[in-house]
Amino acid sequence: MSRLLAAFSVAGRSRLGWLDALRGIAALVVVFDHSSYTFMADFRRELMPYFNTSRYGIMVFFLVSGYIIPGSLERRGCVRTFWIGRIFRVYPLWAAVVAVLLTLNALGIAEIRDFGPQSATTVAVAHVTMLQELLGTPNLLLVLWTLSYEMSFYLLVVALFTVRLHRRSAAVAVVLAMLAAGSAAAGVVVPPSALSGLFGTGPVIAFASIAMGVALCCASAGSAVLRGFGGVLGGVLALALVPFNGTVPLWEGLVILAVMFLGTTVHRAENGQCTWHFAAGTAVIVAACAVGSAYWRGHGDHFTRRGWIAAFLLAAVTFGAGLALRGRSLPRVLTGLGTISYSVYLMHPVLLTVIDSTVGRRRQDSLALEVAFFTVLLPLCLLTYRYIEAPSQTWGRRLARRVQPSHSGQRTSAPARTPGTRSGPPPPS
C-alpha cells in the first residue's frame, strides 16, 4: 500500500503540479455529480438549476487538456510518437474497464445500456475509435462521451501541426467561439446525430473508422505529402462530426473545442509564444461567446442556462487560480488525485452501475453513503493506476523512443520549448 500511496507524491514534485491539482478538483466534482444520483438525489435537484457540476468538471478538464496535449506533440516533434503516447495513455485502462463491465453484465451484477438495432460489431468499432458519441452510437458508459471530443481535439491538433499552423491556437479558439455564438444567435439547430440520421449509423461508422485509420497512418508516415494529407483528413473528420453528428447542441460542441484551444493559447503565453495580453483577450472573447451562446440557447432537459453559465465561469476562474498558483507548493492530496484522475473518471461509473443494479438508489439523501463511496473508490483507483495506467505509460514511452526519428524526416517542426510538459488524461463528464 505504501507504493500505492507514493503515487500521490509524484505529481506534487512536478512543476506542472498545479495542473494535477486542477484535475484532482475536477475529478472530485465529477464523481459527486454522478454519485449524487444514487446517494443525494434531492440535493442534486436543488443544486443543478444554479450550478451544473458536470459542466464545471468537464470544462476544467478540457482547459487542462488544451494546455497539455499540443505541448506534448510539439515537444516530441513527431506525430507517430504522439499517437503512440496517446494510445498507451488512454486505451489500456479503457479496455480493462470495458472488459470488467461486460463481465459484470454477463454475471447479472451490472446492467449495460440497450444499443437498440445496432449490431455488436458496429458498437464495438465505434467505441474502438473513441468517437462513438459523434457516430450515433450510445456510450457503453455515459462518461465516455467526453472522450469523443478529446479524440476530435487530438485530430485537430495533429492537423494544425502537420500544416504548420499549430501556433494559431488563439485564432482557432476565437473562430470556433464566434461560430458557436453566431449559430446560437441565429437559432441554428442541428438534430442530434444528424449525419447518422441522414446516411445511416452503420455507413457513418464505417466511413469514419476508415478515414480515421488512414489519417493516423498517413500523418505518422515519413513522407511530408502523406503527413499533410493524413493530418488534414483527420482534422476535416473532426470538424464534420463535432457540429453535425454530436448529441450536445451545436453551440456547445463548438464551445468545447474553443475552450480546449483556449487552454493551448495559455500554454503558448506561458512559453513566450504569444503575449499574456493576447491570451487574456482570447479568453475574454471565448468566455463572452460561450456565455452568450448559453444565454441564447442554453436551456433543455438536462441543464438550465443559469447553471451552465455559472459552471463555465467558475471553471474558468478555477483554471486561472491554478495558473496564478503554479509556482507554489500545492497539497499532495489534490495533485495525487490528479495523477489518478483518469482511473477515477473511468472507474466510478462502473462502481455506481454495480450499486444501482444490486442495492438500488437511495430514496433519501445520505451524506454518509456519499463519503463511503469515495472511501471505496479512491483506493480502487490507486490500484488501477499502479497496475494498469503506470505500466502501460512506461511501455508507451519505451516504444516511442524506439520509433522516434533520429533525423528531421518525420518531424514537421522544431519541438516547442516545454521541457517539463507531461501528457494528461482525458476529461470526465
C-alpha positions as a printed NumPy array, in Angstrom:
array([[  0.   ,   0.   ,   0.   ],
       [  2.927,   2.339,   0.644],
       [  3.904,   2.026,  -3.013],
       [  0.355,   2.927,  -3.992],
       [  0.311,   5.946,  -1.69 ],
       [  3.561,   7.106,  -3.28 ],
       [  1.56 ,   7.854,  -6.432],
       [  0.091,  10.848,  -4.635],
       [  3.509,  12.453,  -4.292],
       [  4.683,  12.046,  -7.883],
       [  2.768,  14.959,  -9.363],
       [  3.434,  17.121,  -6.319],
       [  7.122,  17.233,  -7.245],
       [  6.422,  18.324, -10.835],
       [  6.471,  21.917, -11.937],
       [  3.086,  21.144, -13.522],
       [  1.609,  20.003, -10.234],
       [ -0.918,  22.849, -10.472],
       [ -2.498,  21.096, -13.454],
       [ -2.72 ,  17.856, -11.491],
       [ -4.35 ,  19.789,  -8.646],
       [ -6.949,  21.134, -11.075],
       [ -7.645,  17.638, -12.34 ],
       [ -7.957,  16.44 ,  -8.762],
       [-10.595,  19.082,  -8.032],
       [-12.434,  18.342, -11.267],
       [-12.363,  14.608, -10.554],
       [-13.954,  15.086,  -7.141],
       [-16.71 ,  17.256,  -8.588],
       [-17.407,  14.82 , -11.413],
       [-17.651,  11.86 ,  -9.057],
       [-20.031,  13.821,  -6.862],
       [-22.103,  14.776,  -9.901],
       [-22.703,  11.165, -10.893],
       [-22.839,   9.602,  -7.421],
       [-25.374,  12.183,  -6.252],
       [-27.957,  10.466,  -8.462],
       [-27.611,   7.442,  -6.186],
       [-26.948,   8.93 ,  -2.763],
       [-28.112,  12.57 ,  -2.754],
       [-30.822,  12.957,  -5.384],
       [-32.805,  15.614,  -3.513],
       [-29.766,  17.821,  -3.007],
       [-28.837,  17.361,  -6.645],
       [-32.238,  18.543,  -7.844],
       [-31.866,  21.681,  -5.739],
       [-28.317,  22.389,  -6.923],
       [-28.439,  21.742, -10.677],
       [-30.54 ,  24.772, -11.717],
       [-27.939,  27.05 , -10.126],
       [-24.682,  25.191, -10.695],
       [-24.123,  22.378, -13.19 ],
       [-21.44 ,  20.257, -11.563],
       [-20.985,  18.085, -14.65 ],
       [-20.216,  21.032, -16.925],
       [-17.88 ,  22.53 , -14.344],
       [-15.815,  19.346, -14.179],
       [-15.541,  18.797, -17.913],
       [-14.646,  22.431, -18.634],
       [-11.795,  22.302, -16.132],
       [-10.584,  19.069, -17.694],
       [-10.863,  20.445, -21.23 ],
       [ -8.86 ,  23.547, -20.29 ],
       [ -6.152,  21.335, -18.78 ],
       [ -6.099,  19.065, -21.851],
       [ -5.878,  22.07 , -24.132],
       [ -2.875,  23.278, -22.168],
       [ -1.038,  19.951, -22.137],
       [ -1.805,  17.993, -25.32 ],
       [ -0.394,  20.32 , -28.04 ],
       [  2.744,  20.818, -25.959],
       [  3.133,  17.053, -25.78 ],
       [  3.052,  16.807, -29.573],
       [  5.328,  19.783, -30.18 ],
       [  7.831,  18.654, -27.561],
       [  8.172,  15.335, -29.377],
       [  8.056,  16.959, -32.797],
       [  6.765,  13.648, -34.171],
       [  3.162,  12.68 , -34.882],
       [  3.944,   8.968, -34.739],
       [  5.279,   9.073, -31.197],
       [  2.458,  11.404, -30.169],
       [ -0.156,   8.85 , -31.205],
       [  1.786,   6.049, -29.522],
       [  1.785,   8.052, -26.321],
       [ -1.928,   8.764, -26.567],
       [ -2.828,   5.144, -27.34 ],
       [ -0.852,   3.747, -24.41 ],
       [ -2.188,   6.509, -22.168],
       [ -5.868,   6.085, -22.974],
       [ -6.643,   2.602, -24.263],
       [ -5.279,   0.071, -21.718],
       [ -7.387,   1.233, -18.778],
       [-10.322,   1.861, -21.112],
       [-10.095,  -1.725, -22.407],
       [ -9.824,  -3.123, -18.877],
       [-12.852,  -1.174, -17.689],
       [-14.928,  -2.239, -20.698],
       [-13.949,  -5.883, -20.154],
       [-14.915,  -5.68 , -16.47 ],
       [-18.228,  -4.02 , -17.302],
       [-19.121,  -6.649, -19.906],
       [-18.199,  -9.414, -17.467],
       [-20.338,  -7.89 , -14.712],
       [-23.199,  -7.57 , -17.161],
       [-22.898, -11.241, -18.135],
       [-22.976, -12.186, -14.447],
       [-26.054, -10.044, -13.869],
       [-24.252,  -7.782, -11.387],
       [-24.295,  -4.685, -13.596],
       [-26.568,  -3.689, -16.435],
       [-25.304,  -2.008, -19.588],
       [-27.488,   0.206, -21.72 ],
       [-29.527,  -1.011, -24.672],
       [-27.996,  -0.228, -28.075],
       [-31.231,  -0.778, -29.982],
       [-30.926,  -2.113, -33.535],
       [-27.165,  -1.574, -33.718],
       [-25.107,  -4.746, -34.006],
       [-22.412,  -5.665, -31.521],
       [-19.791,  -5.232, -34.256],
       [-20.971,  -1.722, -35.095],
       [-20.994,  -0.715, -31.436],
       [-17.534,  -2.208, -30.869],
       [-15.976,  -0.465, -33.88 ],
       [-17.493,   2.868, -32.871],
       [-16.111,   2.555, -29.346],
       [-12.645,   1.497, -30.503],
       [-12.348,   4.77 , -32.425],
       [-13.449,   6.559, -29.22 ],
       [-15.649,   8.698, -31.442],
       [-18.833,   6.796, -30.554],
       [-20.544,   9.897, -29.165],
       [-20.07 ,  11.514, -32.592],
       [-21.023,   8.409, -34.575],
       [-24.615,   7.958, -33.465],
       [-23.801,   5.141, -31.026],
       [-24.859,   5.272, -27.362],
       [-21.907,   5.186, -24.972],
       [-21.255,   1.941, -23.139],
       [-20.625,   4.185, -20.131],
       [-22.208,   7.612, -20.208],
       [-18.987,   9.35 , -19.169],
       [-17.245,   8.146, -22.34 ],
       [-18.919,  10.913, -24.339],
       [-16.203,  13.398, -23.438],
       [-13.521,  11.088, -24.844],
       [-15.039,  11.625, -28.278],
       [-14.447,  15.364, -28.02 ],
       [-10.979,  14.713, -26.662],
       [-10.204,  12.494, -29.658],
       [-11.544,  15.162, -32.013],
       [ -9.21 ,  17.66 , -30.378],
       [ -6.262,  15.294, -30.946],
       [ -7.157,  15.076, -34.623],
       [ -7.39 ,  18.862, -34.938],
       [ -4.111,  19.406, -33.093],
       [ -2.33 ,  16.951, -35.399],
       [ -3.929,  18.583, -38.441],
       [ -2.688,  22.036, -37.468],
       [  0.75 ,  20.629, -36.631],
       [  1.195,  18.882, -39.979],
       [  0.283,  22.007, -41.973],
       [  2.416,  24.236, -39.706],
       [ -0.478,  26.244, -38.308],
       [ -0.207,  24.948, -34.763],
       [  0.885,  28.345, -33.419],
       [ -2.5  ,  29.802, -34.414],
       [ -4.27 ,  28.389, -31.35 ],
       [ -5.783,  31.738, -30.356],
       [ -7.22 ,  32.311, -33.828],
       [ -8.735,  28.83 , -33.858],
       [-10.257,  29.35 , -30.402],
       [-11.776,  32.683, -31.401],
       [-13.169,  31.373, -34.695],
       [-14.783,  28.365, -33.02 ],
       [-16.224,  30.514, -30.222],
       [-17.636,  33.047, -32.679],
       [-19.16 ,  30.269, -34.77 ],
       [-20.811,  28.957, -31.615],
       [-22.182,  32.384, -30.724],
       [-23.278,  33.046, -34.301],
       [-25.119,  29.755, -34.586],
       [-26.826,  30.325, -31.23 ],
       [-27.838,  33.887, -32.076],
       [-29.169,  32.809, -35.482],
       [-31.109,  29.943, -33.935],
       [-29.297,  27.279, -35.958],
       [-30.293,  23.872, -34.61 ],
       [-28.778,  20.61 , -35.819],
       [-30.648,  17.43 , -34.817],
       [-28.669,  15.019, -32.615],
       [-26.571,  12.624, -34.723],
       [-27.766,  14.381, -37.874],
       [-25.297,  12.694, -40.238],
       [-26.154,   9.263, -38.85 ],
       [-29.827,  10.015, -39.331],
       [-29.219,  11.119, -42.908],
       [-26.84 ,   8.401, -44.108],
       [-27.392,   5.65 , -41.534],
       [-25.37 ,   4.822, -38.436],
       [-23.542,   1.868, -39.988],
       [-22.232,   3.73 , -43.062],
       [-21.147,   6.717, -40.952],
       [-19.263,   4.466, -38.533],
       [-17.611,   2.582, -41.39 ],
       [-16.579,   5.756, -43.211],
       [-15.33 ,   7.499, -40.068],
       [-13.391,   4.437, -38.888],
       [-11.637,   4.014, -42.233],
       [-10.967,   7.739, -42.521],
       [ -9.524,   7.858, -39.015],
       [ -7.302,   4.846, -39.632],
       [ -5.995,   6.333, -42.886],
       [ -5.489,   9.711, -41.214],
       [ -3.446,   8.271, -38.347],
       [ -1.29 ,   6.115, -40.631],
       [ -0.623,   8.871, -43.154],
       [  0.01 ,  11.558, -40.522],
       [  2.6  ,   9.224, -38.951],
       [  4.33 ,   8.443, -42.266],
       [  7.771,   9.578, -43.359],
       [  6.557,  11.416, -46.451],
       [  5.709,  15.088, -45.962],
       [  2.902,  14.789, -48.512],
       [  1.338,  11.83 , -46.724],
       [  1.711,  13.559, -43.364],
       [ -0.084,  16.614, -44.653],
       [ -2.847,  14.532, -46.217],
       [ -3.334,  12.452, -43.077],
       [ -3.379,  15.476, -40.821],
       [ -5.898,  17.354, -42.935],
       [ -8.105,  14.274, -43.32 ],
       [ -8.259,  13.797, -39.561],
       [ -8.985,  17.473, -38.986],
       [-11.778,  17.515, -41.562],
       [-13.277,  14.396, -39.985],
       [-13.338,  16.073, -36.571],
       [-14.828,  19.298, -37.947],
       [-17.565,  17.321, -39.687],
       [-18.5  ,  15.137, -36.732],
       [-18.456,  17.619, -33.85 ],
       [-21.008,  20.125, -35.197],
       [-23.092,  17.784, -37.348],
       [-23.197,  14.428, -35.587],
       [-22.9  ,  15.12 , -31.867],
       [-25.655,  14.818, -29.303],
       [-24.939,  18.059, -27.451],
       [-26.234,  21.275, -29.058],
       [-24.243,  22.675, -31.974],
       [-23.101,  25.716, -29.992],
       [-21.866,  23.636, -27.07 ],
       [-19.834,  21.287, -29.252],
       [-18.056,  24.291, -30.782],
       [-17.564,  25.874, -27.36 ],
       [-15.912,  22.683, -26.081],
       [-13.341,  22.824, -28.884],
       [-12.846,  26.567, -28.364],
       [-12.2  ,  26.006, -24.658],
       [ -9.517,  23.419, -25.396],
       [ -7.776,  25.749, -27.838],
       [ -8.021,  28.486, -25.219],
       [ -6.048,  26.211, -22.909],
       [ -3.477,  25.879, -25.702],
       [ -3.286,  29.658, -26.014],
       [ -2.479,  29.918, -22.307],
       [  0.253,  27.345, -22.833],
       [  1.711,  29.472, -25.614],
       [  1.694,  32.58 , -23.432],
       [  3.39 ,  30.599, -20.672],
       [  6.166,  29.618, -23.095],
       [  6.63 ,  33.037, -24.675],
       [  4.969,  32.183, -27.995],
       [  2.415,  34.949, -27.538],
       [  1.887,  37.746, -25.034],
       [ -0.223,  37.416, -21.903],
       [ -2.345,  40.353, -23.085],
       [ -3.086,  38.439, -26.287],
       [ -4.036,  35.322, -24.32 ],
       [ -6.236,  37.377, -21.977],
       [ -8.022,  38.936, -24.948],
       [ -8.621,  35.465, -26.39 ],
       [-10.033,  34.308, -23.049],
       [-12.424,  37.261, -22.898],
       [-13.737,  36.583, -26.405],
       [-14.162,  32.85 , -25.823],
       [-15.876,  33.416, -22.474],
       [-18.197,  36.078, -23.893],
       [-19.178,  33.868, -26.815],
       [-19.715,  30.841, -24.572],
       [-21.838,  32.741, -22.069],
       [-23.779,  34.427, -24.864],
       [-24.417,  31.102, -26.581],
       [-25.662,  29.539, -23.344],
       [-27.844,  32.556, -22.619],
       [-29.485,  32.371, -26.046],
       [-29.774,  28.598, -26.368],
       [-28.661,  27.035, -23.086],
       [-31.938,  25.516, -21.989],
       [-33.16 ,  21.962, -22.207],
       [-33.987,  18.813, -20.312],
       [-30.506,  18.309, -18.888],
       [-29.476,  21.769, -17.699],
       [-30.535,  25.377, -17.336],
       [-28.728,  28.348, -18.833],
       [-28.056,  29.737, -15.36 ],
       [-26.497,  26.5  , -14.14 ],
       [-24.369,  26.133, -17.278],
       [-23.108,  29.711, -17.213],
       [-22.24 ,  29.557, -13.511],
       [-20.349,  26.286, -14.049],
       [-18.461,  27.622, -17.074],
       [-17.396,  30.845, -15.384],
       [-16.31 ,  29.071, -12.202],
       [-14.302,  26.578, -14.285],
       [-12.515,  29.48 , -15.981],
       [-11.841,  31.112, -12.608],
       [-10.572,  27.793, -11.213],
       [ -8.143,  27.405, -14.105],
       [ -6.994,  30.993, -13.691],
       [ -6.449,  30.474,  -9.972],
       [ -4.411,  27.354, -10.661],
       [ -2.335,  29.273, -13.184],
       [ -1.712,  32.05 , -10.665],
       [ -0.559,  29.488,  -8.063],
       [  1.604,  27.483, -10.463],
       [  4.833,  28.418,  -8.714],
       [  3.679,  27.398,  -5.25 ],
       [  3.626,  24.093,  -3.436],
       [  0.157,  22.572,  -3.565],
       [ -1.476,  19.898,  -1.367],
       [ -0.324,  16.454,  -2.426],
       [ -3.817,  15.117,  -1.911],
       [ -5.013,  17.243,  -4.833],
       [ -2.006,  16.594,  -7.06 ],
       [ -2.273,  12.894,  -6.247],
       [ -5.932,  12.879,  -7.21 ],
       [ -4.902,  14.489, -10.472],
       [ -2.382,  11.717, -11.035],
       [ -5.089,   9.051, -10.774],
       [ -7.89 ,  11.185, -12.27 ],
       [ -8.24 ,   9.033, -15.389],
       [ -8.835,   5.986, -13.194],
       [-11.321,   7.979, -11.144],
       [-13.004,   9.076, -14.365],
       [-13.458,   5.561, -15.725],
       [-13.897,   3.518, -12.558],
       [-16.537,   5.473, -10.658],
       [-19.395,   4.869, -13.14 ],
       [-18.67 ,   1.122, -13.095],
       [-18.921,   1.057,  -9.32 ],
       [-22.104,   3.119,  -9.45 ],
       [-23.598,   0.769, -12.044],
       [-22.994,  -2.186,  -9.728],
       [-24.59 ,  -0.34 ,  -6.804],
       [-27.614,   0.756,  -8.839],
       [-28.113,  -2.762, -10.237],
       [-27.848,  -4.533,  -6.862],
       [-28.68 ,  -2.297,  -3.906],
       [-30.524,   0.43 ,  -5.812],
       [-30.611,   4.185,  -5.353],
       [-31.394,   5.836,  -2.055],
       [-34.806,   7.415,  -1.623],
       [-33.427,   9.909,   0.873],
       [-30.156,  11.805,   0.834],
       [-27.294,  10.17 ,   2.728],
       [-24.056,  12.117,   3.083],
       [-22.532,   9.19 ,   4.962],
       [-23.042,   6.858,   1.992],
       [-21.674,   9.524,  -0.344],
       [-18.491,   9.713,   1.734],
       [-18.33 ,   5.925,   1.946],
       [-18.473,   5.722,  -1.845],
       [-15.408,   7.95 ,  -2.145],
       [-13.685,   5.889,   0.547],
       [-14.113,   2.72 ,  -1.537],
       [-13.462,   4.332,  -4.921],
       [-10.14 ,   6.093,  -4.332],
       [ -8.122,   3.064,  -3.107],
       [ -9.508,   1.096,  -6.043],
       [ -8.304,   3.819,  -8.42 ],
       [ -4.882,   3.776,  -6.812],
       [ -4.701,   0.093,  -7.682],
       [ -5.769,   0.582, -11.31 ],
       [ -3.286,   3.413, -11.679],
       [ -0.458,   1.381, -10.18 ],
       [ -1.08 ,  -1.841, -12.087],
       [ -2.643,  -0.679, -15.371],
       [ -2.052,   3.   , -16.072],
       [  1.546,   3.396, -14.92 ],
       [  2.913,   0.234, -16.623],
       [  1.116,   0.989, -19.903],
       [  2.529,   4.514, -19.948],
       [  6.009,   3.09 , -19.375],
       [  5.566,   0.682, -22.287],
       [  4.342,   3.529, -24.466],
       [  7.393,   5.648, -23.687],
       [  9.707,   2.746, -24.483],
       [  8.027,   2.108, -27.824],
       [  8.032,   5.813, -28.635],
       [ 11.781,   6.006, -28.034],
       [ 12.331,   3.105, -30.419],
       [ 10.375,   4.653, -33.281],
       [ 11.382,   8.285, -32.64 ],
       [ 13.154,   9.508, -35.81 ],
       [ 16.79 ,  10.408, -35.236],
       [ 16.66 ,  12.953, -38.068],
       [ 14.189,  15.575, -39.232],
       [ 12.482,  13.354, -41.8  ],
       [  9.392,  12.656, -39.73 ],
       [  9.423,  15.935, -37.823],
       [  7.08 ,  18.619, -39.024],
       [  8.574,  21.427, -36.956],
       [ 11.001,  22.03 , -34.15 ],
       [  9.864,  20.9  , -30.714],
       [  8.261,  23.563, -28.583],
       [ 10.129,  24.973, -25.59 ],
       [  8.284,  22.893, -23.   ],
       [ 10.887,  20.789, -21.175],
       [  8.64 ,  19.786, -18.276],
       [  5.384,  19.033, -20.049],
       [  3.694,  15.726, -19.37 ],
       [  0.639,  14.258, -21.057],
       [ -2.609,  14.371, -19.131],
       [ -5.676,  12.149, -19.088],
       [ -8.891,  12.812, -20.964],
       [-11.595,  14.706, -19.107],
       [-14.581,  13.155, -17.468],
       [-18.121,  14.189, -17.971]])
